[in-house]
Amino acid sequence: LHLEDEHGAFFLRGRSSILDRFYTEDVEEDCVGNESKLPEKPFLLLHHGQSTKFDVIFKPPLAQRLEGKIRVLVADIYSDKTLIELVGEGHKDEFTLDGLEEDIEEKNAKSSLKKDIIDAVRVNHIQFGDCPVGRPYRRTFTITNHTSTKVMYFEWEADTAFQFSPKMGHLYPGCAKDITVTLKSDFPATFRRHLVKCKVIKFNFELPQRKVQDWEDQMCIVTREDTTRKDPAASWSENEKMIETDLEPAYTVESIQAAKVYLSAFVVNTQFKRNVIVVQLKDTLPNQTRTATFRMHNTWNVALEYSCVEAADNEAVKKPHSATLMR
């Protein structure tokens, strides 16, 4: 396998399960354990019916689109049928969304514009899949502040169907926070690449940063107030729990930017109808086990979650000349 890479951004590494099959004859350096520099001719012997896997690692030295190729050399002759194109895009974003999925629709759309150009697709998609009406479904990802000195304010501009938690807050330099997205719809709906923007503000605290605590919209201050004064007839002191939203520390805005995430989901009403099934078990001796089987078939085009419960009116069944059969 010959890796062509002008900027040295791509690395080819064989899985550990196939390293014993490498031919190192006539090769000065072995590629085992050497990820950054591969031998000039790392030959691999595959017998009939065998297969193997390789990892391609992308470590961009530049904030731009980078390309590479992997050519297959068979018996000192390049195979025209096997050419693997490598495309990656390095970035220096100060605010990133991590733990998301690749948007297949965007990838196919970009690839279809120009057949001879393959674009790197950003990973900014959340796929909820099939969701029954009225039930909450959650997905979690991470936001990261890659700066070394600047604190950031974030706020999700989401509608009622999708709830972000925390919806707003502060993100300190070099820190990350988990964000949970909850989808709950009371009626059927289809979301295809539903765009949600996140407003990101770099700012400076009015107070020294070491004197300011982290803040989110969910943070509260819990205090207890003595209610004895309100009721003079009370014979003992009573404390009432008071919950107040923690105020956001004051700051001055330095710059504003926006991040994007796409959400997809299919919210449907699931129904299940089944006639009464009589499962006749054969006579079974005490302390023995006998099993019967029945079948359910989901004819819907979405997944159906179900659980089996025992009917409330289920009574013990009596047979002539036998003891009571327990549930």
XYZ file of C-alpha atoms in Angstrom:
327
model
C 0.000 0.000 0.000
C 1.549 3.280 -1.155
C 0.368 6.427 0.625
C 0.641 9.662 -1.368
C 0.402 12.694 0.928
C 1.997 16.047 0.129
C 1.587 17.620 3.583
C 2.119 14.550 5.764
C -1.388 14.728 7.243
C -2.425 11.097 6.700
C -0.970 7.970 8.300
C -1.619 4.348 7.472
C -1.561 1.791 10.249
C -2.262 -1.916 10.107
C -4.445 -3.546 12.708
C -2.550 -5.601 15.281
C -4.266 -8.768 14.124
C -2.480 -8.667 10.750
C 0.965 -7.416 11.719
C 2.369 -10.954 11.682
C 1.593 -11.153 7.971
C 3.793 -8.232 6.961
C 6.749 -9.025 4.719
C 9.807 -7.109 5.895
C 12.184 -8.685 3.387
C 14.281 -6.103 1.519
C 12.844 -3.374 3.759
C 15.178 -1.521 6.101
C 12.522 -0.389 8.597
C 9.629 -2.351 9.962
C 6.293 -0.572 10.278
C 5.350 -2.329 13.500
C 4.847 0.319 16.164
C 6.003 3.080 13.795
C 2.958 5.137 12.971
C 4.661 8.254 11.628
C 7.021 6.620 9.119
C 6.092 3.562 7.114
C 8.559 1.449 5.157
C 8.827 2.110 1.462
C 7.374 -1.293 0.511
C 5.159 -2.740 3.261
C 4.021 -5.880 1.455
C 1.221 -7.985 2.886
C 0.437 -11.554 1.949
C -3.232 -12.459 1.714
C -4.157 -16.025 0.947
C -7.292 -16.940 -0.941
C -10.385 -15.871 1.005
C -8.481 -13.815 3.569
C -9.137 -10.171 4.389
C -7.528 -7.541 6.563
C -8.160 -4.022 7.875
C -6.138 -0.821 8.068
C -6.621 2.410 9.990
C -6.138 5.744 8.221
C -5.265 8.492 10.692
C -5.743 12.183 9.872
C -3.605 14.710 11.766
C -3.781 18.020 9.874
C -0.804 20.400 10.138
C -2.789 23.182 8.403
C -6.245 24.714 8.735
C -7.373 23.898 5.209
C -8.613 21.137 2.928
C -6.038 18.352 2.569
C -5.978 15.440 0.174
C -4.152 12.160 -0.128
C -4.284 8.849 -1.973
C -3.648 5.204 -1.210
C -2.562 3.116 -4.179
C -2.443 -0.655 -4.127
C 0.785 -2.167 -5.436
C 0.362 -5.790 -6.537
C 3.527 -7.575 -7.627
C 5.315 -4.268 -8.348
C 2.408 -3.084 -10.530
C -0.086 -0.434 -9.437
C -3.684 -1.619 -9.612
C -5.816 0.804 -11.607
C -8.983 -0.574 -10.039
C -8.002 0.131 -6.439
C -7.446 3.789 -5.617
C -8.537 5.170 -2.251
C -8.972 8.943 -2.109
C -8.425 10.645 1.253
C -10.031 13.999 2.066
C -9.830 15.885 5.342
C -10.233 19.451 6.497
C -8.172 20.930 9.281
C -9.720 23.714 11.317
C -8.778 26.049 14.136
C -12.238 26.696 15.519
C -12.203 28.170 18.979
C -15.640 26.683 19.752
C -16.426 23.131 18.615
C -19.253 20.597 18.881
C -17.920 17.109 19.623
C -19.529 13.682 19.716
C -21.949 14.294 16.824
C -22.633 12.231 13.703
C -21.715 12.703 10.069
C -24.554 14.112 7.984
C -25.041 11.561 5.190
C -27.500 13.748 3.250
C -25.073 16.676 3.200
C -22.266 14.351 2.157
C -24.275 12.963 -0.768
C -25.427 16.442 -1.804
C -21.894 17.824 -1.894
C -20.533 14.806 -3.726
C -23.233 15.046 -6.404
C -22.445 18.672 -7.279
C -19.104 17.826 -8.847
C -18.284 14.193 -9.389
C -14.552 14.869 -9.557
C -14.410 16.695 -6.203
C -15.024 15.116 -2.815
C -15.719 17.530 0.026
C -14.949 17.003 3.676
C -18.222 16.956 5.608
C -18.472 18.456 9.063
C -19.766 16.217 11.816
C -22.677 18.323 13.088
C -25.733 16.067 12.918
C -27.875 14.329 15.577
C -30.092 11.444 14.487
C -32.899 10.596 16.929
C -34.419 7.930 14.696
C -37.937 6.627 15.323
C -39.649 8.262 18.330
C -43.164 7.463 19.593
C -45.446 10.419 20.283
C -45.401 11.754 23.830
C -42.181 10.080 24.964
C -38.936 11.981 25.633
C -35.793 10.938 23.753
C -32.362 12.280 24.671
C -29.012 12.645 22.954
C -25.806 14.068 24.458
C -22.804 15.801 22.895
C -19.989 18.063 24.089
C -19.060 21.699 23.486
C -15.427 22.772 23.906
C -13.649 26.097 24.322
C -10.231 25.748 22.652
C -8.938 29.194 23.590
C -6.377 29.647 26.336
C -7.586 32.925 27.846
C -11.126 33.787 26.671
C -14.368 32.853 28.444
C -17.357 32.132 26.178
C -21.092 32.515 26.610
C -23.327 30.057 24.716
C -27.082 30.082 24.113
C -29.141 27.597 22.067
C -31.883 29.100 19.923
C -34.166 26.039 19.974
C -37.949 25.760 19.604
C -40.383 23.928 21.866
C -39.902 20.476 20.300
C -36.195 20.320 21.202
C -34.971 21.269 24.649
C -31.256 21.915 25.275
C -29.827 21.490 28.762
C -28.092 23.635 29.731
C -29.627 26.091 27.279
C -27.189 28.858 28.161
C -24.075 29.192 30.232
C -20.386 30.068 30.421
C -17.524 28.002 29.042
C -14.085 28.648 30.502
C -10.805 28.462 28.498
C -9.737 24.904 27.698
C -12.913 23.462 29.240
C -15.792 21.369 27.875
C -19.428 20.816 28.856
C -21.939 18.101 28.061
C -25.140 19.261 26.371
C -28.290 17.112 26.455
C -30.942 17.506 23.741
C -34.416 16.234 24.598
C -37.068 15.647 21.943
C -40.683 15.282 23.043
C -43.549 15.873 20.634
C -47.248 15.438 21.422
C -48.138 14.955 17.770
C -46.586 13.167 14.763
C -43.822 15.142 13.078
C -40.859 14.679 10.770
C -37.636 16.608 11.284
C -35.094 16.414 8.461
C -31.885 18.321 9.155
C -33.728 20.723 11.464
C -31.319 23.625 11.975
C -30.585 24.877 15.477
C -28.110 27.710 15.994
C -25.981 28.364 19.029
C -24.957 31.946 19.754
C -21.380 32.066 21.021
C -19.990 35.237 22.627
C -16.419 35.843 23.701
C -16.407 38.249 26.617
C -14.484 39.671 29.549
C -15.725 39.626 33.143
C -16.022 42.944 34.922
C -14.493 41.284 37.984
C -11.248 39.268 37.990
C -11.930 35.828 36.561
C -10.644 34.043 39.669
C -13.423 35.683 41.695
C -16.231 34.551 39.348
C -17.792 31.103 39.578
C -19.019 29.033 36.663
C -22.600 29.790 35.590
C -25.449 27.988 33.789
C -29.139 28.784 33.436
C -30.005 25.757 35.605
C -28.010 26.940 38.622
C -30.057 27.922 41.638
C -29.450 29.287 45.134
C -31.275 27.371 47.861
C -31.960 29.239 51.117
C -34.251 28.690 54.081
C -36.407 31.479 55.478
C -37.730 31.540 59.028
C -41.556 31.620 58.713
C -42.244 31.950 62.454
C -42.713 35.707 62.036
C -45.522 35.142 59.535
C -47.438 32.960 61.997
C -47.138 34.304 65.567
C -49.277 31.419 66.848
C -46.695 28.848 65.825
C -45.188 27.094 68.817
C -41.972 26.153 67.034
C -39.711 27.647 64.451
C -40.385 26.688 60.824
C -38.049 27.104 57.867
C -39.405 27.457 54.355
C -37.214 26.335 51.440
C -36.573 29.199 49.014
C -35.165 28.567 45.505
C -33.858 31.469 43.464
C -32.175 31.481 40.073
C -28.488 32.286 40.296
C -27.791 35.607 38.563
C -25.354 35.682 35.670
C -22.105 37.561 36.381
C -21.683 40.858 34.545
C -19.397 41.010 31.495
C -18.527 43.031 28.403
C -18.900 41.538 24.905
C -15.800 41.121 22.756
C -17.092 39.216 19.703
C -20.117 37.164 18.560
C -20.252 34.072 16.353
C -22.660 31.209 15.650
C -22.422 27.426 15.622
C -24.858 25.112 13.844
C -26.232 21.666 14.582
C -28.776 19.692 12.551
C -31.417 17.440 14.142
C -33.355 14.638 12.455
C -36.213 12.583 13.895
C -39.378 10.730 12.898
C -42.130 11.103 15.527
C -45.062 8.735 14.943
C -48.087 7.246 16.652
C -47.409 3.558 17.233
C -50.341 1.158 17.492
C -50.511 -2.497 18.266
C -53.593 -4.699 17.997
C -53.573 -8.344 18.891
C -56.388 -10.835 19.296
C -56.600 -12.987 22.375
C -54.082 -15.801 22.139
C -54.637 -19.095 23.923
C -51.338 -20.743 24.804
C -52.000 -24.366 25.722
C -49.190 -25.848 27.786
C -48.890 -29.604 28.046
C -49.170 -31.350 31.394
C -46.093 -30.535 33.442
C -44.828 -32.273 36.557
C -44.045 -30.218 39.678
C -40.647 -28.486 39.669
C -40.332 -29.033 35.928
C -40.398 -26.321 33.262
C -42.276 -26.310 30.000
C -42.149 -23.561 27.390
C -44.637 -22.425 24.770
C -44.042 -19.905 21.999
C -46.216 -17.350 20.248
C -45.289 -14.774 17.581
C -45.788 -11.032 17.213
C -45.278 -9.236 13.914
C -44.594 -5.499 13.569
C -46.112 -4.315 10.282
C -45.228 -0.657 10.868
C -42.285 1.043 9.233
C -40.903 2.198 12.596
C -39.641 0.359 15.645
C -42.270 -0.735 18.190
C -41.348 -0.849 21.855
C -43.455 -3.151 23.958
C -43.595 -4.847 27.334
C -45.594 -7.818 28.579
C -47.634 -7.549 31.789
C -49.921 -9.995 33.497
C -53.624 -9.187 33.227
C -55.200 -7.886 36.439
C -58.141 -10.285 36.188
C -55.908 -13.308 35.735
C -57.135 -16.108 37.997
C -55.874 -19.554 38.771
C -57.028 -22.142 36.232
C -58.659 -25.307 37.525
C -58.579 -28.630 35.754
C -60.519 -31.736 36.768
C -58.613 -34.199 38.920
C -55.683 -31.851 39.457
C -54.402 -29.235 41.845
C -54.604 -25.533 41.167
C -52.162 -24.313 38.549
C -50.381 -21.204 39.772
C -49.718 -18.196 37.560
